[in-house]
Amino acid sequence: MTDDNYYMKAALLEASRAFSRGDVPVGALIVRGSEVLSSGSDLKASDPTEHAEIIAIRSCASRSGHWNLSGCTLYVTLEPCPMCAGACVNARVSRVVYGARNYRSGAGGTLYNILHDTRLNHVCEVRAGVMETECLTILQEYFLRRRKKSCSLLA
């Protein structure tokens, strides 16, 4: 198993925690070397910025006492949206590894390429599709259950 797979499995555990509490199952963690510095999963809060990546970045910066996350890798089960990709660039995250592609708002190369846009002040190395099937499966299961639940409420 590669290191990327190892850490993506940990991000999937975060996604599973979100799934079990009824939130969108996206998990993220930040790693430097072999040390996990922080983790996060999507939250259904009144705050639209409560994405797994933002939670992990905020936690890591708070714990380290510094906003600059150079040398860190962000592992996330779903390709970052433009907001999260912008946060990665602004935090100087060195590398972003994601599982499932995000065809609706992916900003890591699928729809936009914010993470690797050389016009910005920082460029993140990107690796896409790590454990993509597993990352996609948990998302599909979550939305399938939500659709079934909303249909049963209408019956």
PDB file of N, CA and C in Angstrom, residues 14-51:
ATOM      1  N   GLU A  14     -12.759   9.592   8.342  1.00  0.00           N
ATOM      2  CA  GLU A  14     -13.384  10.882   8.655  1.00  0.00           C
ATOM      3  C   GLU A  14     -14.711  11.026   7.900  1.00  0.00           C
ATOM      4  N   ALA A  15     -14.716  10.627   6.637  1.00  0.00           N
ATOM      5  CA  ALA A  15     -15.948  10.688   5.842  1.00  0.00           C
ATOM      6  C   ALA A  15     -17.015   9.785   6.447  1.00  0.00           C
ATOM      7  N   SER A  16     -16.628   8.625   6.931  1.00  0.00           N
ATOM      8  CA  SER A  16     -17.572   7.701   7.567  1.00  0.00           C
ATOM      9  C   SER A  16     -18.178   8.306   8.826  1.00  0.00           C
ATOM     10  N   ARG A  17     -17.378   9.046   9.576  1.00  0.00           N
ATOM     11  CA  ARG A  17     -17.897   9.731  10.775  1.00  0.00           C
ATOM     12  C   ARG A  17     -18.970  10.742  10.380  1.00  0.00           C
ATOM     13  N   ALA A  18     -18.701  11.477   9.304  1.00  0.00           N
ATOM     14  CA  ALA A  18     -19.695  12.444   8.827  1.00  0.00           C
ATOM     15  C   ALA A  18     -20.970  11.718   8.390  1.00  0.00           C
ATOM     16  N   PHE A  19     -20.810  10.628   7.665  1.00  0.00           N
ATOM     17  CA  PHE A  19     -21.945   9.830   7.194  1.00  0.00           C
ATOM     18  C   PHE A  19     -22.796   9.382   8.375  1.00  0.00           C
ATOM     19  N   SER A  20     -22.151   8.884   9.422  1.00  0.00           N
ATOM     20  CA  SER A  20     -22.896   8.347  10.564  1.00  0.00           C
ATOM     21  C   SER A  20     -23.652   9.427  11.334  1.00  0.00           C
ATOM     22  N   ARG A  21     -23.222  10.673  11.248  1.00  0.00           N
ATOM     23  CA  ARG A  21     -23.967  11.742  11.924  1.00  0.00           C
ATOM     24  C   ARG A  21     -24.920  12.477  10.969  1.00  0.00           C
ATOM     25  N   GLY A  22     -25.002  11.985   9.712  1.00  0.00           N
ATOM     26  CA  GLY A  22     -25.953  12.555   8.765  1.00  0.00           C
ATOM     27  C   GLY A  22     -25.419  13.687   7.916  1.00  0.00           C
ATOM     28  N   ASP A  23     -24.107  13.894   7.957  1.00  0.00           N
ATOM     29  CA  ASP A  23     -23.499  14.943   7.147  1.00  0.00           C
ATOM     30  C   ASP A  23     -22.945  14.357   5.851  1.00  0.00           C
ATOM     31  N   VAL A  24     -22.704  15.218   4.877  1.00  0.00           N
ATOM     32  CA  VAL A  24     -22.123  14.771   3.609  1.00  0.00           C
ATOM     33  C   VAL A  24     -20.778  14.109   3.921  1.00  0.00           C
ATOM     34  N   PRO A  25     -20.573  12.880   3.454  1.00  0.00           N
ATOM     35  CA  PRO A  25     -19.373  12.132   3.830  1.00  0.00           C
ATOM     36  C   PRO A  25     -18.116  12.522   3.058  1.00  0.00           C
ATOM     37  N   VAL A  26     -17.560  13.657   3.445  1.00  0.00           N
ATOM     38  CA  VAL A  26     -16.277  14.105   2.910  1.00  0.00           C
ATOM     39  C   VAL A  26     -15.340  14.219   4.101  1.00  0.00           C
ATOM     40  N   GLY A  27     -14.181  13.583   3.975  1.00  0.00           N
ATOM     41  CA  GLY A  27     -13.190  13.624   5.038  1.00  0.00           C
ATOM     42  C   GLY A  27     -11.871  14.152   4.529  1.00  0.00           C
ATOM     43  N   ALA A  28     -11.128  14.793   5.426  1.00  0.00           N
ATOM     44  CA  ALA A  28      -9.836  15.375   5.047  1.00  0.00           C
ATOM     45  C   ALA A  28      -8.867  15.249   6.204  1.00  0.00           C
ATOM     46  N   LEU A  29      -7.580  15.189   5.868  1.00  0.00           N
ATOM     47  CA  LEU A  29      -6.555  15.294   6.885  1.00  0.00           C
ATOM     48  C   LEU A  29      -5.324  15.945   6.298  1.00  0.00           C
ATOM     49  N   ILE A  30      -4.550  16.548   7.184  1.00  0.00           N
ATOM     50  CA  ILE A  30      -3.321  17.214   6.789  1.00  0.00           C
ATOM     51  C   ILE A  30      -2.157  16.467   7.428  1.00  0.00           C
ATOM     52  N   VAL A  31      -1.182  16.144   6.587  1.00  0.00           N
ATOM     53  CA  VAL A  31      -0.033  15.342   6.999  1.00  0.00           C
ATOM     54  C   VAL A  31       1.247  16.086   6.643  1.00  0.00           C
ATOM     55  N   ARG A  32       2.211  16.059   7.558  1.00  0.00           N
ATOM     56  CA  ARG A  32       3.561  16.551   7.262  1.00  0.00           C
ATOM     57  C   ARG A  32       4.516  15.416   7.612  1.00  0.00           C
ATOM     58  N   GLY A  33       5.281  14.972   6.621  1.00  0.00           N
ATOM     59  CA  GLY A  33       6.128  13.800   6.824  1.00  0.00           C
ATOM     60  C   GLY A  33       5.228  12.589   7.023  1.00  0.00           C
ATOM     61  N   SER A  34       5.298  11.989   8.180  1.00  0.00           N
ATOM     62  CA  SER A  34       4.413  10.866   8.488  1.00  0.00           C
ATOM     63  C   SER A  34       3.486  11.198   9.647  1.00  0.00           C
ATOM     64  N   GLU A  35       3.412  12.483  10.016  1.00  0.00           N
ATOM     65  CA  GLU A  35       2.591  12.903  11.148  1.00  0.00           C
ATOM     66  C   GLU A  35       1.281  13.528  10.679  1.00  0.00           C
ATOM     67  N   VAL A  36       0.169  12.995  11.181  1.00  0.00           N
ATOM     68  CA  VAL A  36      -1.138  13.591  10.911  1.00  0.00           C
ATOM     69  C   VAL A  36      -1.280  14.790  11.837  1.00  0.00           C
ATOM     70  N   LEU A  37      -1.403  15.976  11.253  1.00  0.00           N
ATOM     71  CA  LEU A  37      -1.478  17.212  12.033  1.00  0.00           C
ATOM     72  C   LEU A  37      -2.900  17.600  12.388  1.00  0.00           C
ATOM     73  N   SER A  38      -3.845  17.287  11.494  1.00  0.00           N
ATOM     74  CA  SER A  38      -5.242  17.622  11.760  1.00  0.00           C
ATOM     75  C   SER A  38      -6.138  16.827  10.826  1.00  0.00           C
ATOM     76  N   SER A  39      -7.418  16.842  11.143  1.00  0.00           N
ATOM     77  CA  SER A  39      -8.398  16.167  10.296  1.00  0.00           C
ATOM     78  C   SER A  39      -9.718  16.925  10.389  1.00  0.00           C
ATOM     79  N   GLY A  40     -10.617  16.581   9.502  1.00  0.00           N
ATOM     80  CA  GLY A  40     -11.927  17.214   9.520  1.00  0.00           C
ATOM     81  C   GLY A  40     -12.876  16.486   8.602  1.00  0.00           C
ATOM     82  N   SER A  41     -14.153  16.748   8.819  1.00  0.00           N
ATOM     83  CA  SER A  41     -15.182  16.218   7.932  1.00  0.00           C
ATOM     84  C   SER A  41     -16.268  17.263   7.800  1.00  0.00           C
ATOM     85  N   ASP A  42     -17.016  17.179   6.707  1.00  0.00           N
ATOM     86  CA  ASP A  42     -18.069  18.163   6.456  1.00  0.00           C
ATOM     87  C   ASP A  42     -19.046  18.212   7.626  1.00  0.00           C
ATOM     88  N   LEU A  43     -19.544  19.409   7.922  1.00  0.00           N
ATOM     89  CA  LEU A  43     -20.533  19.621   8.976  1.00  0.00           C
ATOM     90  C   LEU A  43     -21.750  20.340   8.407  1.00  0.00           C
ATOM     91  N   LYS A  44     -22.909  19.925   8.841  1.00  0.00           N
ATOM     92  CA  LYS A  44     -24.145  20.603   8.440  1.00  0.00           C
ATOM     93  C   LYS A  44     -24.407  21.714   9.446  1.00  0.00           C
ATOM     94  N   ALA A  45     -23.695  22.776   9.323  1.00  0.00           N
ATOM     95  CA  ALA A  45     -23.873  23.907  10.222  1.00  0.00           C
ATOM     96  C   ALA A  45     -24.515  25.056   9.443  1.00  0.00           C
ATOM     97  N   SER A  46     -24.782  26.120  10.125  1.00  0.00           N
ATOM     98  CA  SER A  46     -25.316  27.291   9.430  1.00  0.00           C
ATOM     99  C   SER A  46     -24.211  28.040   8.698  1.00  0.00           C
ATOM    100  N   ASP A  47     -22.977  27.550   8.844  1.00  0.00           N
ATOM    101  CA  ASP A  47     -21.824  28.170   8.207  1.00  0.00           C
ATOM    102  C   ASP A  47     -21.475  27.410   6.925  1.00  0.00           C
ATOM    103  N   PRO A  48     -21.640  28.030   5.765  1.00  0.00           N
ATOM    104  CA  PRO A  48     -21.381  27.329   4.506  1.00  0.00           C
ATOM    105  C   PRO A  48     -19.907  27.039   4.240  1.00  0.00           C
ATOM    106  N   THR A  49     -19.020  27.515   5.102  1.00  0.00           N
ATOM    107  CA  THR A  49     -17.593  27.231   4.923  1.00  0.00           C
ATOM    108  C   THR A  49     -17.141  26.005   5.708  1.00  0.00           C
ATOM    109  N   GLU A  50     -18.027  25.291   6.318  1.00  0.00           N
ATOM    110  CA  GLU A  50     -17.680  24.139   7.150  1.00  0.00           C
ATOM    111  C   GLU A  50     -17.403  22.895   6.312  1.00  0.00           C
ATOM    112  N   HIS A  51     -16.541  23.026   5.323  1.00  0.00           N
ATOM    113  CA  HIS A  51     -16.107  21.898   4.503  1.00  0.00           C
ATOM    114  C   HIS A  51     -14.949  21.195   5.211  1.00  0.00           C
TER     115      HIS A  51
END
